[in-house]
Coordinates of C-alpha atoms and ligand atoms in Angstrom, one line a residue:
M4 CA 15.3 53.5 -51.7
E5 CA 16.8 53.2 -48.3
E6 CA 13.5 54.6 -47.0
N7 CA 11.5 51.8 -48.2
E8 CA 14.0 49.3 -46.4
R9 CA 13.4 50.9 -43.4
K10 CA 9.4 50.5 -44.2
S11 CA 9.8 46.9 -44.6
D12 CA 11.4 46.8 -41.1
A13 CA 8.8 48.5 -38.9
L14 CA 6.8 46.2 -36.7
W15 CA 3.7 47.6 -38.3
G16 CA 5.0 47.4 -41.9
G17 CA 1.9 45.9 -43.2
R18 CA -0.4 48.7 -43.1
F19 CA 2.1 51.6 -44.3
E20 CA 3.0 52.3 -47.9
D21 CA 5.6 55.1 -47.2
S22 CA 8.2 55.5 -44.3
P23 CA 9.3 58.2 -42.2
T24 CA 12.6 59.8 -43.2
E25 CA 15.9 59.3 -41.2
F26 CA 15.3 62.5 -39.6
T27 CA 11.8 62.0 -38.4
Q28 CA 12.7 58.3 -37.6
A29 CA 15.3 59.6 -35.2
F30 CA 12.8 62.5 -33.9
G31 CA 10.0 60.0 -33.1
A32 CA 12.6 57.4 -31.5
S33 CA 12.8 56.9 -27.7
L34 CA 15.7 54.2 -28.0
P35 CA 18.6 56.4 -26.9
V36 CA 16.4 56.9 -23.6
D37 CA 14.8 53.8 -22.9
K38 CA 17.3 51.4 -23.8
R39 CA 18.6 51.5 -20.4
M40 CA 15.4 49.7 -19.3
W41 CA 16.4 46.5 -21.0
E42 CA 16.6 44.2 -18.1
S43 CA 13.1 45.0 -17.4
D44 CA 11.9 44.7 -20.9
I45 CA 13.4 41.2 -21.2
A46 CA 12.1 40.2 -17.8
G47 CA 8.6 41.4 -18.7
S48 CA 8.8 39.5 -22.0
K49 CA 9.8 36.2 -20.4
A50 CA 7.2 36.4 -17.9
H51 CA 4.7 37.2 -20.5
A52 CA 5.7 34.2 -22.8
A53 CA 5.9 31.7 -19.7
M54 CA 2.3 33.0 -19.0
L55 CA 1.1 32.5 -22.6
A56 CA 2.4 28.9 -22.4
R57 CA 0.7 28.2 -19.2
Q58 CA -2.7 29.4 -20.8
G59 CA -2.3 27.5 -23.7
V60 CA -1.9 30.5 -26.0
I61 CA 1.2 29.6 -27.4
S62 CA 3.2 26.3 -27.2
Q63 CA 5.8 25.4 -24.4
Q64 CA 8.3 24.8 -27.1
D65 CA 7.7 28.4 -28.5
A66 CA 7.9 29.9 -24.9
D67 CA 11.1 28.0 -24.1
D68 CA 12.8 29.3 -27.7
I69 CA 11.6 32.9 -26.5
R70 CA 13.2 32.6 -23.0
A71 CA 16.6 31.4 -24.4
G72 CA 16.3 33.9 -27.4
L73 CA 15.5 36.7 -24.9
D74 CA 18.5 35.5 -22.5
A75 CA 20.9 35.6 -25.5
V76 CA 20.0 39.2 -26.5
G77 CA 20.3 40.1 -22.7
E78 CA 23.8 38.6 -22.7
R79 CA 24.7 40.4 -25.8
I80 CA 23.4 43.8 -24.5
D81 CA 25.4 43.1 -21.1
A82 CA 28.4 42.3 -22.9
G83 CA 28.0 45.6 -24.9
E84 CA 28.0 43.5 -28.1
F85 CA 24.3 44.4 -29.0
E86 CA 23.9 47.0 -31.8
F87 CA 21.2 49.4 -31.1
D88 CA 19.5 50.5 -34.2
I89 CA 17.8 53.8 -34.4
D90 CA 15.6 52.6 -36.9
D91 CA 13.8 50.8 -33.9
E92 CA 11.9 53.3 -32.3
D93 CA 12.4 51.9 -28.5
I94 CA 13.7 49.0 -26.6
H95 CA 10.6 46.9 -26.8
M96 CA 10.8 47.0 -30.8
S97 CA 14.6 46.7 -30.7
I98 CA 14.7 43.6 -28.5
E99 CA 11.6 41.9 -30.3
R100 CA 12.9 42.4 -33.6
N101 CA 16.4 40.9 -32.5
L102 CA 14.7 38.2 -31.0
T103 CA 12.7 37.4 -34.1
E104 CA 15.8 37.6 -36.3
A105 CA 17.3 34.8 -34.1
I106 CA 14.4 32.5 -33.5
G107 CA 11.9 33.0 -36.1
A108 CA 8.4 32.6 -35.8
A109 CA 8.3 32.0 -32.0
G110 CA 9.6 35.4 -31.9
G111 CA 6.5 36.9 -33.8
R112 CA 4.1 35.0 -31.2
L113 CA 5.5 36.7 -28.1
H114 CA 3.4 40.0 -29.0
T115 CA 0.2 38.1 -28.5
G116 CA -2.4 39.9 -26.3
R117 CA 0.2 42.6 -25.4
S118 CA 0.7 46.1 -26.6
R119 CA 3.8 48.5 -26.5
N120 CA 1.7 50.7 -24.4
D121 CA 1.5 47.8 -21.6
Q122 CA 5.2 47.3 -22.2
V123 CA 6.5 50.9 -21.8
A124 CA 4.2 51.0 -18.6
T125 CA 5.4 48.0 -17.3
D126 CA 9.1 48.3 -18.1
A127 CA 9.0 51.9 -16.5
R128 CA 7.3 50.6 -13.3
H129 CA 9.9 47.7 -13.1
H130 CA 12.7 50.0 -13.7
A131 CA 11.6 52.9 -11.4
K132 CA 11.3 50.4 -8.4
K133 CA 14.9 49.6 -9.0
L134 CA 15.8 53.3 -9.4
S135 CA 14.1 54.1 -6.0
E136 CA 15.8 51.4 -4.3
G137 CA 19.2 52.6 -5.6
L138 CA 18.5 56.0 -4.3
A139 CA 17.4 54.8 -1.1
H140 CA 20.5 52.9 -0.5
Q141 CA 22.3 56.1 -1.4
M142 CA 20.3 58.0 0.9
L143 CA 21.1 55.7 3.7
D144 CA 24.6 56.3 3.3
L145 CA 24.2 59.8 3.6
R146 CA 22.3 59.6 6.7
A147 CA 24.9 57.3 8.0
A148 CA 27.8 59.9 7.2
L149 CA 25.6 62.9 8.8
L150 CA 25.1 60.6 12.1
D151 CA 28.7 59.9 12.3
I152 CA 29.7 63.3 12.2
A153 CA 27.0 64.2 14.8
N154 CA 28.4 61.5 17.0
E155 CA 32.0 62.5 16.6
N156 CA 31.5 66.0 17.3
Y157 CA 29.0 65.5 20.3
G158 CA 29.3 68.5 22.7
V159 CA 30.4 71.0 20.0
V160 CA 28.7 74.3 20.5
M161 CA 27.8 76.4 17.8
P162 CA 25.6 79.5 17.2
G163 CA 22.1 78.9 15.9
Y164 CA 20.5 81.3 13.5
T165 CA 17.1 82.5 12.7
H166 CA 16.8 85.3 10.0
M167 CA 20.4 84.5 9.5
Q168 CA 20.7 86.2 12.6
K169 CA 22.6 84.6 16.0
A170 CA 19.8 83.4 17.8
Q171 CA 20.6 80.9 20.5
P172 CA 23.7 78.3 20.8
V173 CA 23.0 74.8 19.8
L174 CA 25.1 71.7 19.6
F175 CA 26.6 71.2 16.2
S176 CA 25.2 67.7 16.4
H177 CA 21.7 69.0 16.7
H178 CA 22.3 71.0 13.7
M179 CA 23.6 67.9 11.6
L180 CA 20.8 65.7 12.7
A181 CA 18.2 68.2 11.4
Y182 CA 19.5 67.2 8.1
Y183 CA 19.4 63.8 9.1
W184 CA 15.5 63.8 9.6
M185 CA 15.2 65.5 6.3
F186 CA 17.2 62.9 4.4
T187 CA 15.1 60.2 6.7
R188 CA 11.7 61.5 5.2
D189 CA 13.2 61.7 1.8
F190 CA 14.0 57.9 2.4
T191 CA 10.2 57.5 3.0
R192 CA 9.2 59.6 -0.1
L193 CA 11.3 57.4 -2.3
K194 CA 9.7 54.1 -0.6
A195 CA 6.1 55.6 -1.5
A196 CA 7.8 56.2 -5.0
Y197 CA 8.6 52.6 -5.1
D198 CA 5.1 51.6 -3.7
A199 CA 3.5 53.7 -6.5
A200 CA 5.4 52.0 -9.0
D201 CA 4.8 48.5 -7.6
V202 CA 1.5 47.7 -9.7
L203 CA 1.6 45.6 -13.0
A204 CA 0.3 47.2 -16.1
L205 CA 0.9 44.3 -18.4
G206 CA -2.0 42.8 -19.9
S207 CA -3.9 45.9 -20.3
A208 CA -3.3 45.4 -24.2
A209 CA -3.2 48.8 -25.6
L210 CA -6.3 50.2 -23.5
A211 CA -9.0 47.6 -23.2
G212 CA -8.0 44.2 -22.1
T213 CA -7.8 41.2 -24.3
T214 CA -9.8 38.5 -25.6
Y215 CA -6.8 35.9 -24.6
P216 CA -7.0 34.4 -21.4
L217 CA -4.3 36.2 -19.8
D218 CA -3.3 35.3 -16.1
R219 CA -2.1 38.7 -14.9
E220 CA -1.6 37.6 -11.3
F221 CA 1.1 35.1 -12.5
V222 CA 2.8 37.7 -14.5
A223 CA 2.9 40.0 -11.4
R224 CA 4.2 37.3 -9.1
E225 CA 6.9 36.5 -11.9
L226 CA 8.1 40.2 -12.2
G227 CA 7.8 41.0 -8.4
F228 CA 4.8 43.4 -8.8
A229 CA 2.8 43.7 -5.4
A230 CA -0.5 44.4 -7.3
V231 CA -2.4 44.0 -10.7
G232 CA -3.6 47.2 -12.2
E233 CA -7.2 47.6 -11.8
N234 CA -8.1 49.5 -14.8
S235 CA -6.6 48.7 -18.3
M236 CA -7.2 52.4 -19.5
D237 CA -5.7 53.7 -16.1
A238 CA -2.9 51.3 -16.1
V239 CA -1.4 52.2 -19.8
S240 CA -1.8 56.0 -19.4
D241 CA -0.5 56.5 -15.5
R242 CA 2.4 58.1 -14.7
D243 CA 1.9 59.3 -11.5
F244 CA 4.8 56.8 -10.2
L245 CA 7.4 58.9 -12.3
L246 CA 5.9 62.0 -10.9
D247 CA 6.3 60.5 -7.4
L248 CA 9.8 59.6 -8.2
A249 CA 10.6 63.0 -9.6
Y250 CA 9.0 64.6 -6.8
A251 CA 11.1 62.7 -4.3
C252 CA 14.0 63.8 -5.9
S253 CA 13.1 67.4 -6.0
V254 CA 12.6 67.5 -2.3
A255 CA 15.7 65.7 -1.7
M256 CA 17.6 68.0 -3.8
M257 CA 16.1 70.8 -2.0
H258 CA 17.3 69.6 1.3
L259 CA 20.8 68.9 -0.4
S260 CA 20.9 72.4 -1.6
R261 CA 20.1 74.0 1.9
L262 CA 22.9 71.7 3.3
C263 CA 25.2 73.0 0.7
E264 CA 24.4 76.6 1.1
E265 CA 25.4 76.1 4.9
I266 CA 28.6 74.3 3.9
I267 CA 29.3 77.2 1.3
Y268 CA 29.1 80.0 3.9
W269 CA 30.5 77.9 6.9
S270 CA 33.5 77.5 4.6
S271 CA 34.0 81.0 3.9
N272 CA 36.8 83.3 5.7
E273 CA 34.3 85.0 7.8
F274 CA 32.7 82.2 9.3
N275 CA 35.5 79.5 9.2
F276 CA 33.5 76.9 11.1
I277 CA 34.4 74.1 8.6
R278 CA 37.2 73.1 6.1
L279 CA 36.3 71.3 3.3
S280 CA 38.8 68.3 2.1
D281 CA 40.9 69.5 -0.8
A282 CA 39.2 66.5 -2.6
Y283 CA 36.1 68.4 -2.3
S284 CA 37.2 71.8 -3.4
T285 CA 38.9 73.4 -6.4
G286 CA 41.2 76.3 -7.0
S287 CA 40.9 79.4 -8.9
S288 CA 43.3 80.1 -12.2
I289 CA 44.2 83.4 -11.3
M290 CA 44.0 83.7 -7.6
P291 CA 46.3 81.3 -6.0
Q292 CA 44.9 81.6 -2.3
K293 CA 41.3 80.4 -3.6
K294 CA 40.0 77.2 -2.4
N295 CA 36.5 77.2 -3.8
P296 CA 33.5 74.9 -2.2
D297 CA 32.5 74.1 -6.2
F298 CA 31.1 70.5 -5.6
A299 CA 28.5 72.2 -3.0
E300 CA 27.7 75.2 -5.3
L301 CA 27.1 72.4 -7.8
I302 CA 24.6 70.3 -5.9
R303 CA 22.8 73.6 -5.3
G304 CA 22.9 74.5 -8.9
K305 CA 21.7 71.2 -10.2
T306 CA 18.7 71.3 -7.8
G307 CA 17.0 73.7 -10.5
R308 CA 17.6 71.1 -13.0
V309 CA 15.9 68.4 -11.0
Y310 CA 12.9 70.8 -10.2
G311 CA 12.7 71.2 -14.1
D312 CA 12.6 67.7 -14.7
L313 CA 9.4 67.7 -12.4
M314 CA 7.8 70.4 -13.9
G315 CA 8.4 69.2 -17.3
L316 CA 6.5 66.0 -16.8
L317 CA 3.5 67.6 -14.7
T318 CA 3.2 69.6 -17.8
T319 CA 3.4 67.0 -20.5
M320 CA 0.6 65.1 -18.4
K321 CA -1.8 67.9 -17.9
G322 CA -3.7 67.9 -21.2
L323 CA -3.8 64.3 -22.1
P324 CA -7.1 62.3 -22.9
L325 CA -7.2 58.8 -22.1
A326 CA -5.4 56.4 -22.9
Y327 CA -1.6 56.6 -24.2
N328 CA -0.6 59.4 -26.1
K329 CA 2.6 59.6 -27.6
D330 CA 3.5 62.7 -25.5
M331 CA 4.1 60.1 -22.7
Q332 CA 7.2 59.2 -24.4
E333 CA 8.8 62.3 -23.0
D334 CA 8.3 61.0 -19.3
K335 CA 11.3 59.0 -19.0
E336 CA 14.3 61.5 -20.0
G337 CA 13.8 64.1 -17.4
V338 CA 13.0 61.4 -14.5
F339 CA 16.2 59.5 -15.3
D340 CA 17.9 62.7 -15.3
A341 CA 16.5 63.4 -11.9
V342 CA 17.4 60.1 -10.5
D343 CA 21.1 60.3 -11.9
T344 CA 21.5 63.8 -10.7
L345 CA 20.2 63.0 -7.3
G346 CA 22.1 59.9 -7.3
N347 CA 25.6 61.7 -8.1
S348 CA 24.7 64.4 -5.4
L349 CA 24.3 62.0 -2.8
V350 CA 27.4 60.3 -3.4
V351 CA 29.4 63.7 -3.6
M352 CA 27.5 64.9 -0.4
A353 CA 28.5 61.9 1.8
G354 CA 32.0 62.2 0.7
M355 CA 32.1 65.7 1.5
I356 CA 30.4 65.4 4.9
R357 CA 33.0 62.2 5.8
T358 CA 36.1 64.4 5.0
M359 CA 35.3 67.9 6.3
H360 CA 36.9 69.3 9.3
V361 CA 34.9 70.9 12.1
N362 CA 36.4 73.9 13.4
A363 CA 34.9 73.4 17.0
D364 CA 37.0 76.4 18.8
V365 CA 35.9 79.0 16.0
M366 CA 32.3 77.5 16.3
R367 CA 32.3 77.9 20.2
A368 CA 33.8 81.5 20.0
G369 CA 30.8 82.3 17.6
A370 CA 28.6 81.2 20.0
H371 CA 29.7 83.8 22.6
G372 CA 28.9 86.8 20.3
G373 CA 25.4 88.0 19.4
F374 CA 24.2 88.0 22.9
M375 CA 22.6 84.5 22.6
A376 CA 22.2 84.1 26.2
A377 CA 19.7 86.8 26.4
T378 CA 16.7 84.4 26.5
D379 CA 18.0 82.8 29.5
L380 CA 19.0 85.8 31.2
A381 CA 15.3 87.1 31.0
D382 CA 14.0 83.6 32.1
Y383 CA 16.4 84.1 35.2
L384 CA 14.5 87.0 36.1
V385 CA 11.2 85.2 35.6
G386 CA 12.7 82.9 38.1
K387 CA 13.0 85.5 40.4
G388 CA 9.5 86.6 40.1
V389 CA 9.8 89.5 37.5
P390 CA 7.2 89.0 34.9
F391 CA 8.4 88.0 31.3
R392 CA 7.7 91.3 29.7
E393 CA 9.2 93.2 32.1
A394 CA 12.3 90.9 32.1
H395 CA 12.5 91.1 28.3
A396 CA 12.6 94.9 28.5
I397 CA 15.3 94.8 31.3
V398 CA 17.5 92.4 29.3
G399 CA 16.8 94.2 26.1
K400 CA 18.2 97.2 27.6
L401 CA 21.2 95.6 28.9
V402 CA 22.1 94.2 25.6
L403 CA 21.9 97.9 24.3
D404 CA 24.3 99.0 26.9
C405 CA 26.8 95.9 26.2
E406 CA 26.4 96.7 22.3
K407 CA 27.6 100.5 23.2
Q408 CA 30.6 99.5 25.5
G409 CA 31.7 96.6 23.0
K410 CA 31.0 93.9 25.7
T411 CA 29.4 90.3 25.7
L412 CA 26.8 89.1 28.3
Q413 CA 29.7 86.7 29.4
E414 CA 31.9 89.4 30.1
L415 CA 29.9 91.1 32.5
S416 CA 30.5 90.4 36.3
A417 CA 27.8 89.6 38.9
A418 CA 28.3 93.0 40.5
E419 CA 27.6 94.8 37.2
L420 CA 24.6 92.6 36.6
A421 CA 23.3 93.6 40.0
Q422 CA 23.6 97.0 39.2
V423 CA 21.1 96.6 36.2
D424 CA 18.3 94.9 38.3
E425 CA 18.2 94.0 42.0
H426 CA 17.0 90.7 41.0
F427 CA 20.4 89.6 39.4
A428 CA 22.3 87.8 42.1
E429 CA 25.4 85.9 42.4
D430 CA 24.3 82.7 40.3
A431 CA 23.1 85.4 37.4
V432 CA 26.5 84.8 35.7
E433 CA 25.5 81.1 35.3
A434 CA 22.6 82.0 33.5
V435 CA 24.8 83.2 30.4
D436 CA 27.3 80.3 30.6
I437 CA 27.0 79.2 26.8
D438 CA 27.3 75.4 27.8
K439 CA 24.5 75.8 30.4
V440 CA 22.6 77.6 28.0
V441 CA 22.5 74.7 25.6
E442 CA 22.3 72.2 28.5
R443 CA 19.0 73.9 30.1
R444 CA 17.2 73.3 26.8
T445 CA 15.9 69.8 28.0
T446 CA 12.8 69.6 25.8
Y447 CA 12.2 66.2 23.8
G448 CA 13.7 67.2 20.3
G449 CA 15.6 70.1 21.8
T450 CA 19.4 71.0 21.7
G451 CA 20.1 70.0 25.4
H452 CA 23.0 67.7 25.7
E453 CA 20.7 64.9 27.1
A454 CA 18.0 65.5 24.5
V455 CA 20.5 65.4 21.8
K456 CA 22.0 62.1 23.3
L457 CA 18.5 60.7 23.0
Q458 CA 18.0 61.9 19.5
L459 CA 21.3 60.4 18.4
E460 CA 20.0 56.9 19.9
H461 CA 16.6 57.3 18.1
A462 CA 18.3 58.4 14.6
Q463 CA 20.5 55.2 14.9
E464 CA 17.5 52.9 15.8
R465 CA 15.9 54.5 12.6
L466 CA 18.7 54.1 10.6
I467 CA 18.9 50.3 11.4
A468 CA 15.3 50.0 10.9
D469 CA 15.2 51.6 7.4
T470 CA 18.2 49.5 6.5
Q471 CA 16.2 46.3 7.4
L472 CA 13.4 47.8 5.2
L473 CA 15.5 47.6 2.2
G474 CA 16.6 44.3 3.1
A475 CA 20.4 45.4 3.2
Ligands
LIG518 N1 8.1 54.4 -27.6 C1 7.1 54.9 -26.8 C2 7.1 55.0 -25.4 O1 8.3 55.5 -25.1 C3 6.2 53.3 -26.6 C4 5.4 53.0 -27.6 C5 4.1 53.5 -27.3 N2 3.0 53.1 -28.0 C6 2.6 53.5 -29.3 N3 1.6 53.0 -29.8 N4 3.3 54.5 -30.0 O2 6.3 55.7 -24.8

């Protein structure tokens, strides 16, 4: 008996004699996921109704009633007074049914020349733009935090690694700026995802276009879309813009995860390069001394989830014929999860960076170990006319001897060096001075003090330019 009541409610009730059970209705519904697009859905319907009136398809009075009715629905949702009913499959049906209940026949004219396929594509694009923009703002904030910590610690020397083995000393600022540029590219990827979504799908009318004289340009302008979809079949079945967003989220999470990995071992007892604020650490229930970098671990862990969101949608889309297929209803849940996860992770990371303490002395001490000035010592010999290959071998042997004696390169006197090779003169000890080793790397983009100063300026300029791009 209840089943029949549900049937009469369905927007396609006319053709149907039986209705889904409560279970299959819930299984088929996307309302729990897509209700967060309610603002986009209302904006789309208002623009569509205004256009229908302009084109003489519905009366101006109907359009006015529809606009007022939609605003009233919007106010109820905003105030948390709107009751979402799972008998409505999705947000589009939910809003339209409530509208029609409130304003009568005019509500029934809203769906003229439009399909839910256009609506879901339009709402998803409209909403995806907002999501990309929100993430771009959060990305700017993290970049600002990285730039601040790089500026504040300018001059701090630390070991640089390859293969996780000490390689050459670098400035801590240089290391932080490496992440700054990763997140700068992520910002650009989010902008690209925004642009991909910035195309109007409404007016595709299920798949083939419609016989009504729709003005799609007008609707695009009303909704702030930069372009109108060129092909109605593509417009209703394209989800590339969501994939672009999920991909942008995935790459950004990968960058966050790499940074987390460094934060985790930097804060270990062995490294002790940084100390995380208590606010971004947790304790152990059994070991009183523990202070764990849980939040960094969690972001690293959540990266897998976000990759899963991207792979899920790629897989959902791979076998779909044109045009709309219900499979595509699975598109939003994963992407929203990816967006939420990245957004939260960005906030946590920015806070973690802003509150962490840099143990400059420990980093500096670390830069003296591992024979990281060896390349410079070889280069010194090259400067005295020794062929590089030969110089490499001489210094290699020297490192081996030091290792056996438990000495660093900086502990060798000029006399000891001269004994190893006649080309080592008084100034050879300067070749291994850690600050000078860093300073000598004057290449554009290198870790030398001057090069990093320039890089800090460029990073600042880019931050300002990207902030202006967002109109923030
Ligand atoms: N709820 C659907 C979705 O999220 C929109 C409706 C699609 N149209 C249809 N004929 N089933 O994809």
